[in-house]
C-alpha positions as a printed NumPy array, in Angstrom:
array([[  0.121,   0.137,  -0.005],
       [  0.768,   3.635,  -0.055],
       [  0.649,   6.648,   2.083],
       [ -2.777,   7.08 ,   2.183],
       [ -3.793,  10.987,   0.371],
       [ -5.4  ,  13.209,   2.548],
       [ -8.988,  14.152,   2.584],
       [ -9.632,  17.258,   0.614],
       [ -7.75 ,  20.217,   2.81 ],
       [ -9.423,  23.966,   3.631],
       [ -8.805,  24.753,  -0.023],
       [ -8.155,  28.681,  -0.417],
       [-11.619,  30.625,   0.441],
       [-12.694,  31.839,  -2.982],
       [-14.819,  34.914,  -2.309],
       [-12.266,  36.055,   0.549],
       [-13.994,  39.901,   1.276],
       [-11.483,  42.658,   1.598],
       [ -9.332,  43.186,   4.793],
       [ -9.414,  39.146,   4.948],
       [ -6.719,  36.479,   6.149],
       [ -5.773,  33.798,   3.417],
       [ -3.136,  31.27 ,   4.418],
       [ -0.838,  29.787,   1.42 ],
       [  1.92 ,  27.415,   2.673],
       [  1.343,  28.739,   6.661],
       [  1.935,  31.885,   5.794],
       [ -1.361,  34.251,   6.509],
       [ -1.901,  37.131,   3.467],
       [ -4.247,  39.468,   3.282],
       [ -6.046,  40.196,   0.023],
       [ -5.817,  42.824,  -2.163],
       [ -7.411,  43.579,  -6.201],
       [ -4.047,  45.027,  -7.656],
       [ -2.476,  42.315,  -8.501],
       [ -2.264,  40.531, -11.558],
       [ -3.481,  37.577, -12.609],
       [ -0.31 ,  35.573, -13.77 ],
       [  0.722,  36.782,  -9.938],
       [ -1.914,  34.059,  -8.748],
       [ -1.086,  31.806, -11.303],
       [  2.725,  31.644, -10.165],
       [  1.322,  30.588,  -6.358],
       [ -0.968,  28.163,  -7.861],
       [  2.65 ,  26.683,  -8.945],
       [  4.815,  27.219,  -6.52 ],
       [  3.03 ,  27.196,  -3.305],
       [  1.908,  23.898,  -2.071],
       [ -1.318,  23.508,   0.46 ],
       [  0.169,  21.378,   4.054],
       [ -2.429,  19.346,   4.873],
       [ -3.035,  16.946,   8.166],
       [  0.421,  14.602,   8.712],
       [ -1.184,  11.114,   8.272],
       [ -1.321,   9.736,  11.798],
       [ -3.614,   6.54 ,  13.517],
       [ -5.374,   4.162,  12.305],
       [ -5.232,   6.071,   8.192],
       [ -1.409,   5.891,   7.962],
       [  0.595,   3.499,  10.306],
       [  4.303,   4.361,  10.958],
       [  5.047,   0.69 ,  11.571],
       [  3.879,  -0.849,   8.404],
       [  6.467,   1.526,   6.173],
       [ 10.355,   0.205,   6.604],
       [ 12.114,   2.178,   9.181],
       [ 14.139,   5.437,   7.471],
       [ 18.305,   5.57 ,   8.605],
       [ 18.672,   9.406,   8.935],
       [ 21.809,   8.267,  10.854],
       [ 25.359,   9.493,  10.775],
       [ 28.363,   7.087,  10.232],
       [ 30.409,   6.445,  13.877],
       [ 27.552,   8.639,  15.503],
       [ 25.607,   7.536,  18.712],
       [ 21.906,   6.796,  17.013],
       [ 17.978,   5.546,  18.503],
       [ 15.35 ,   4.705,  16.614],
       [ 11.99 ,   6.782,  16.965],
       [  8.635,   7.957,  15.099],
       [  8.943,  11.31 ,  13.49 ],
       [  8.521,  14.026,  11.228],
       [ 10.149,  12.965,   8.156],
       [  9.001,  16.078,   4.638],
       [  9.225,  14.34 ,   1.641],
       [  8.941,  16.321,  -2.143],
       [ 10.536,  16.162,  -5.948],
       [ 13.554,  18.953,  -6.509],
       [ 13.575,  18.517, -10.808],
       [ 16.696,  20.815, -11.756],
       [ 16.69 ,  21.209, -15.617],
       [ 20.112,  23.195, -17.586],
       [ 23.592,  22.384, -19.54 ],
       [ 24.935,  19.28 , -17.572],
       [ 26.396,  16.408, -18.888],
       [ 26.381,  13.306, -18.346],
       [ 29.204,  13.218, -16.495],
       [ 28.062,  16.206, -14.083],
       [ 24.454,  14.593, -13.729],
       [ 26.52 ,  11.137, -12.743],
       [ 29.366,  12.165,  -9.873],
       [ 27.146,  12.826,  -7.092],
       [ 28.322,  16.479,  -7.041],
       [ 24.724,  17.79 ,  -7.783],
       [ 23.175,  15.85 ,  -5.426],
       [ 25.679,  17.111,  -2.822],
       [ 24.587,  20.129,  -3.376],
       [ 20.964,  19.97 ,  -3.894],
       [ 21.229,  17.883,  -0.133],
       [ 22.999,  20.714,   1.799],
       [ 20.232,  23.515,  -0.196],
       [ 17.065,  21.363,   1.145],
       [ 18.465,  20.556,   4.504],
       [ 19.249,  24.581,   5.277],
       [ 16.332,  25.712,   4.619],
       [ 15.314,  23.763,   7.951],
       [ 18.657,  23.257,   9.524],
       [ 18.159,  22.95 ,  13.564],
       [ 19.187,  26.579,  15.571],
       [ 21.679,  25.434,  17.347],
       [ 23.79 ,  23.688,  13.859],
       [ 26.216,  24.763,  11.147],
       [ 24.744,  21.885,   9.344],
       [ 21.084,  21.605,   8.129],
       [ 18.701,  18.337,   8.64 ],
       [ 19.651,  14.811,   6.99 ],
       [ 18.386,  14.751,   4.2  ],
       [ 18.391,  10.994,   1.679],
       [ 18.175,  11.771,  -2.228],
       [ 17.583,   9.181,  -5.138],
       [ 18.463,  10.901,  -8.545],
       [ 16.301,  10.152, -12.05 ],
       [ 17.393,  11.169, -15.301],
       [ 14.351,  12.76 , -17.447],
       [ 14.788,  10.571, -19.888],
       [ 12.641,  12.876, -22.675],
       [ 15.531,  14.927, -22.891],
       [ 18.262,  12.25 , -22.898],
       [ 20.582,  13.058, -25.99 ],
       [ 20.067,  17.42 , -25.475],
       [ 20.869,  20.213, -24.637],
       [ 19.377,  21.023, -21.688],
       [ 19.214,  17.628, -18.833],
       [ 17.027,  16.719, -17.129],
       [ 17.565,  15.866, -13.792],
       [ 14.494,  14.637, -11.021],
       [ 15.703,  14.111,  -7.216],
       [ 13.434,  12.575,  -5.45 ],
       [ 14.598,  13.491,  -1.668],
       [ 13.372,  12.69 ,   1.97 ],
       [ 13.788,  15.186,   4.789],
       [ 14.128,  14.874,   9.282],
       [ 13.574,  18.267,  10.227],
       [ 14.106,  19.674,  13.487],
       [ 11.588,  17.395,  15.918],
       [  8.312,  18.973,  15.166],
       [  8.83 ,  21.562,  12.646],
       [  7.457,  19.82 ,   9.622],
       [  4.787,  22.564,   9.814],
       [  7.122,  25.373,  10.122],
       [  9.444,  23.844,   7.343],
       [  6.87 ,  22.852,   4.513],
       [  6.152,  26.655,   5.04 ],
       [ 10.443,  27.858,   4.633],
       [ 10.972,  25.425,   1.571],
       [  7.486,  27.07 ,  -0.057],
       [  8.081,  30.517,   0.847],
       [ 12.588,  29.961,  -1.286],
       [ 10.722,  28.167,  -3.586],
       [  8.458,  31.104,  -4.458],
       [  8.472,  32.468,  -8.74 ],
       [  8.559,  31.011, -12.111],
       [ 11.309,  28.499, -11.834],
       [ 13.777,  29.896, -14.451],
       [ 14.896,  33.214, -16.525],
       [ 13.145,  35.162, -17.369],
       [ 12.103,  37.201, -14.152],
       [ 10.432,  40.197, -16.267],
       [  7.51 ,  39.893, -13.461],
       [  8.087,  38.758, -10.366],
       [ 11.709,  38.48 ,  -9.198],
       [ 13.423,  34.906,  -9.129],
       [ 12.821,  32.257,  -6.024],
       [ 15.772,  32.563,  -2.705],
       [ 15.471,  29.09 ,  -3.635],
       [ 18.026,  30.117,  -6.453],
       [ 20.366,  31.86 ,  -4.684],
       [ 20.56 ,  29.5  ,  -2.304],
       [ 21.059,  26.71 ,  -4.487],
       [ 24.328,  28.561,  -5.711],
       [ 25.856,  29.789,  -3.022],
       [ 25.905,  25.358,  -2.608],
       [ 27.294,  25.289,  -5.889],
       [ 30.348,  27.618,  -4.717],
       [ 31.227,  25.633,  -1.084],
       [ 31.536,  22.332,  -3.253],
       [ 34.743,  22.816,  -4.918],
       [ 33.833,  20.252,  -7.702],
       [ 30.623,  22.341,  -8.341],
       [ 32.253,  25.683,  -7.81 ],
       [ 32.481,  27.578, -11.557],
       [ 29.227,  25.992, -12.708],
       [ 27.124,  28.436, -14.686],
       [ 23.461,  28.297, -13.449],
       [ 21.813,  31.32 , -14.803],
       [ 19.36 ,  29.53 , -16.97 ],
       [ 19.11 ,  26.459, -15.104],
       [ 15.04 ,  25.852, -14.6  ],
       [ 14.936,  24.444, -10.412],
       [ 11.398,  23.629,  -8.814],
       [ 10.327,  22.144,  -5.901],
       [  7.515,  20.311,  -6.413],
       [  4.903,  17.259,  -4.458],
       [  5.797,  17.849,  -0.715],
       [  4.422,  15.944,   2.157],
       [  4.468,  14.856,   5.183],
       [  3.742,  11.198,   7.572],
       [  5.145,   9.816,  10.62 ],
       [  7.822,   7.337,   9.787],
       [  9.842,   5.15 ,  11.986],
       [ 13.404,   6.316,  11.976],
       [ 16.54 ,   5.665,  12.34 ],
       [ 18.828,   9.273,  14.504],
       [ 21.408,  10.417,  16.018],
       [ 20.99 ,  10.582,  19.342],
       [ 20.776,  14.588,  19.516],
       [ 18.573,  15.449,  17.227],
       [ 15.927,  17.653,  19.024],
       [ 13.632,  20.223,  18.674],
       [ 14.876,  23.179,  17.632],
       [ 13.803,  26.364,  19.583],
       [ 13.149,  28.532,  16.37 ],
       [ 10.498,  26.479,  15.923],
       [  6.775,  28.943,  15.197],
       [  4.22 ,  27.892,  17.612],
       [  1.089,  27.022,  16.792],
       [ -2.062,  25.934,  17.504],
       [ -2.374,  23.487,  14.319],
       [ -1.258,  19.817,  13.809],
       [  2.797,  19.972,  13.69 ],
       [  3.178,  18.24 ,  11.358],
       [  1.493,  19.257,   7.828],
       [  2.362,  18.522,   4.747],
       [  0.444,  16.341,   1.84 ],
       [  0.592,  15.793,  -1.879],
       [  0.459,  18.755,  -4.059],
       [ -0.677,  17.002,  -7.093],
       [ -3.993,  17.721,  -7.396],
       [ -5.079,  20.724,  -5.11 ],
       [ -5.92 ,  22.649,  -7.447],
       [ -7.319,  25.978,  -5.491],
       [-10.513,  28.757,  -6.123],
       [ -7.799,  32.146,  -7.452],
       [-10.446,  34.324,  -7.08 ],
       [ -8.649,  35.963,  -3.626],
       [ -5.167,  38.016,  -3.757],
       [ -2.127,  38.089,  -1.747],
       [  0.536,  40.887,  -0.768],
       [  3.577,  39.542,  -2.459],
       [  5.688,  41.24 ,   0.489],
       [  3.704,  38.786,   2.692],
       [  4.974,  35.66 ,   0.779],
       [  8.52 ,  36.693,   1.257],
       [  8.572,  37.434,   4.892],
       [ 11.829,  38.389,   6.203],
       [ 11.236,  36.48 ,   9.657],
       [ 10.841,  32.871,   7.878],
       [ 14.117,  32.532,   7.439],
       [ 14.838,  31.581,  10.334],
       [ 17.659,  31.155,  12.224],
       [ 19.39 ,  30.944,   8.935],
       [ 21.559,  33.637,   7.619],
       [ 21.425,  32.44 ,   4.262],
       [ 18.232,  32.274,   3.78 ],
       [ 17.906,  35.308,   5.565],
       [ 20.643,  36.351,   2.643],
       [ 18.711,  35.325,  -0.362],
       [ 15.214,  36.809,   0.439],
       [ 14.888,  41.231,  -0.839],
       [ 15.551,  43.475,   1.549],
       [ 15.794,  41.395,   4.693],
       [ 18.95 ,  41.919,   6.654],
       [ 20.158,  39.957,  10.078],
       [ 20.373,  41.878,  12.278],
       [ 20.534,  40.951,  16.266],
       [ 18.49 ,  40.102,  18.311],
       [ 17.922,  41.72 ,  22.635],
       [ 18.076,  38.371,  22.972],
       [ 21.931,  38.201,  21.847],
       [ 20.759,  36.048,  18.751],
       [ 19.928,  37.148,  15.643],
       [ 17.449,  36.921,  13.407],
       [ 16.2  ,  38.382,   9.755],
       [ 13.922,  42.019,   9.16 ],
       [ 13.224,  43.945,   7.32 ],
       [ 15.488,  47.249,   6.976],
       [ 16.486,  49.83 ,   5.151],
       [ 20.405,  48.29 ,   4.728],
       [ 19.332,  44.826,   3.896],
       [ 22.486,  41.879,   4.041],
       [ 23.98 ,  39.978,   5.393],
       [ 28.2  ,  39.549,   6.654],
       [ 30.167,  37.225,   5.329],
       [ 30.435,  36.113,   8.955],
       [ 27.672,  34.728,   9.02 ],
       [ 26.655,  33.495,   6.234],
       [ 30.474,  32.903,   3.778],
       [ 28.631,  31.402,   0.912],
       [ 27.409,  34.81 ,  -0.682],
       [ 28.574,  35.11 ,  -4.133],
       [ 30.253,  38.741,  -2.658],
       [ 32.179,  36.425,  -0.44 ],
       [ 33.811,  33.144,  -2.777],
       [ 37.461,  34.254,  -3.567],
       [ 37.408,  34.138,  -7.61 ],
       [ 40.275,  33.802,  -8.919],
       [ 39.292,  37.134, -10.747],
       [ 38.624,  38.724,  -7.243],
       [ 42.068,  37.695,  -6.431],
       [ 44.507,  39.28 ,  -9.486],
       [ 42.481,  41.924,  -9.171],
       [ 42.869,  43.139,  -5.543],
       [ 47.242,  43.102,  -6.6  ],
       [ 47.916,  47.036,  -7.523],
       [ 51.631,  46.472,  -8.529],
       [ 52.792,  44.528, -11.989],
       [ 55.203,  41.334,  -9.519],
       [ 52.306,  41.183,  -7.072],
       [ 49.812,  40.386,  -9.94 ],
       [ 52.391,  37.732, -11.759],
       [ 53.879,  35.892,  -8.591],
       [ 50.986,  34.833,  -6.983],
       [ 50.92 ,  31.506,  -8.997],
       [ 46.979,  32.43 ,  -9.805],
       [ 47.162,  32.12 , -13.295],
       [ 47.424,  36.498, -13.143],
       [ 48.518,  38.766, -15.851],
       [ 49.518,  42.164, -15.651],
       [ 47.689,  44.744, -18.283],
       [ 49.72 ,  46.95 , -19.599],
       [ 47.241,  49.26 , -21.465],
       [ 44.812,  49.607, -17.771],
       [ 48.134,  49.03 , -15.663],
       [ 45.329,  46.45 , -13.296],
       [ 46.082,  43.021, -12.372],
       [ 43.847,  40.598, -14.865],
       [ 43.153,  36.9  , -14.706],
       [ 44.326,  35.463, -17.947],
       [ 46.35 ,  31.425, -17.647],
       [ 47.428,  31.754, -20.902],
       [ 48.412,  35.968, -20.818],
       [ 52.35 ,  36.58 , -20.518],
       [ 53.57 ,  39.701, -19.242],
       [ 56.895,  41.519, -20.347],
       [ 60.077,  40.851, -18.506],
       [ 60.113,  44.916, -18.17 ],
       [ 57.096,  44.949, -16.25 ],
       [ 58.107,  42.417, -14.114],
       [ 62.176,  41.472, -14.538],
       [ 61.771,  39.048, -11.34 ],
       [ 59.488,  36.071, -13.887],
       [ 61.006,  33.069, -14.411],
       [ 61.514,  32.83 , -17.714],
       [ 62.785,  36.56 , -17.543],
       [ 67.095,  36.722, -17.755],
       [ 68.503,  38.568, -15.844],
       [ 71.022,  42.267, -17.039],
       [ 74.585,  41.834, -17.331],
       [ 76.156,  43.435, -15.492],
       [ 79.499,  44.964, -16.968],
       [ 82.868,  45.457, -15.403],
       [ 85.736,  48.307, -15.844]])
């Protein structure tokens, strides 16, 4: 048997009056009348309506195989916990070698896990994934890759995690981003590409990224002994673990929504890199001595808080540009060459700096000295 599809959940209430609140993906929004219908269709395709986590007689965790989220070499325990599953789709100019190397699998797991990481941990939530190729793209320039994944969020954080994933994945799946800005997920994914050495120089500018079909069920798991509840999980009167298969979701689109509520800075929780990916948000210290993500007039996140932002990664181009004299440029071992026309240091592995500019290069003959 397969996990049962939950009965029809409360859908977006149509004909909502002015000032009434509506809930999408766990995010409360107010009805407005000025947002174009394109926004509504994108909202329907991007945000996932949560449903009740299946427990009890409807779905018995003991009937299903145990899922192993343990860490090799670390103590583990067996328990029944909320497990989120979903699909991550990637379409782009990727070679079969890159697809089969397993490096993109690592990037996908790291990106998903860090959206839902525990407040006190550096590592993201544990994620398992399986990669399948979209056979319809075989032999084409743009390959399609399907990653089915399962995640173990912090204890009782299933609903909160699905809400965060829905928020960061909201928006068009690929360029151009004329009507709406790109989903914050794209910056998070690009950051993980930069952090992983084998994928550091991959260009994902034109890639398509989609998170879909998220669901949440209680399952038997093997987990790290210190898997606990995170203090930044928002309290709620609703069941903690929400989410059902979104494939049959057909919302009533007579209501409309405020874009800034979907990209709420507070939804970043304890994750500075999620904060960095949200427009208009800054990572600031709070009176409690911790940090939080808020709207400010000076948005941004420091490199100390989130090291994988584009401006924080030292590329060869940046390393060369930092050198201000010819010999410091060409002798740093970073394939830098001195451009005499602009008097600047540039990254050019095939370039040659003349000896008269820097005579200390290995191929330059030292000047001869005659004694009379």
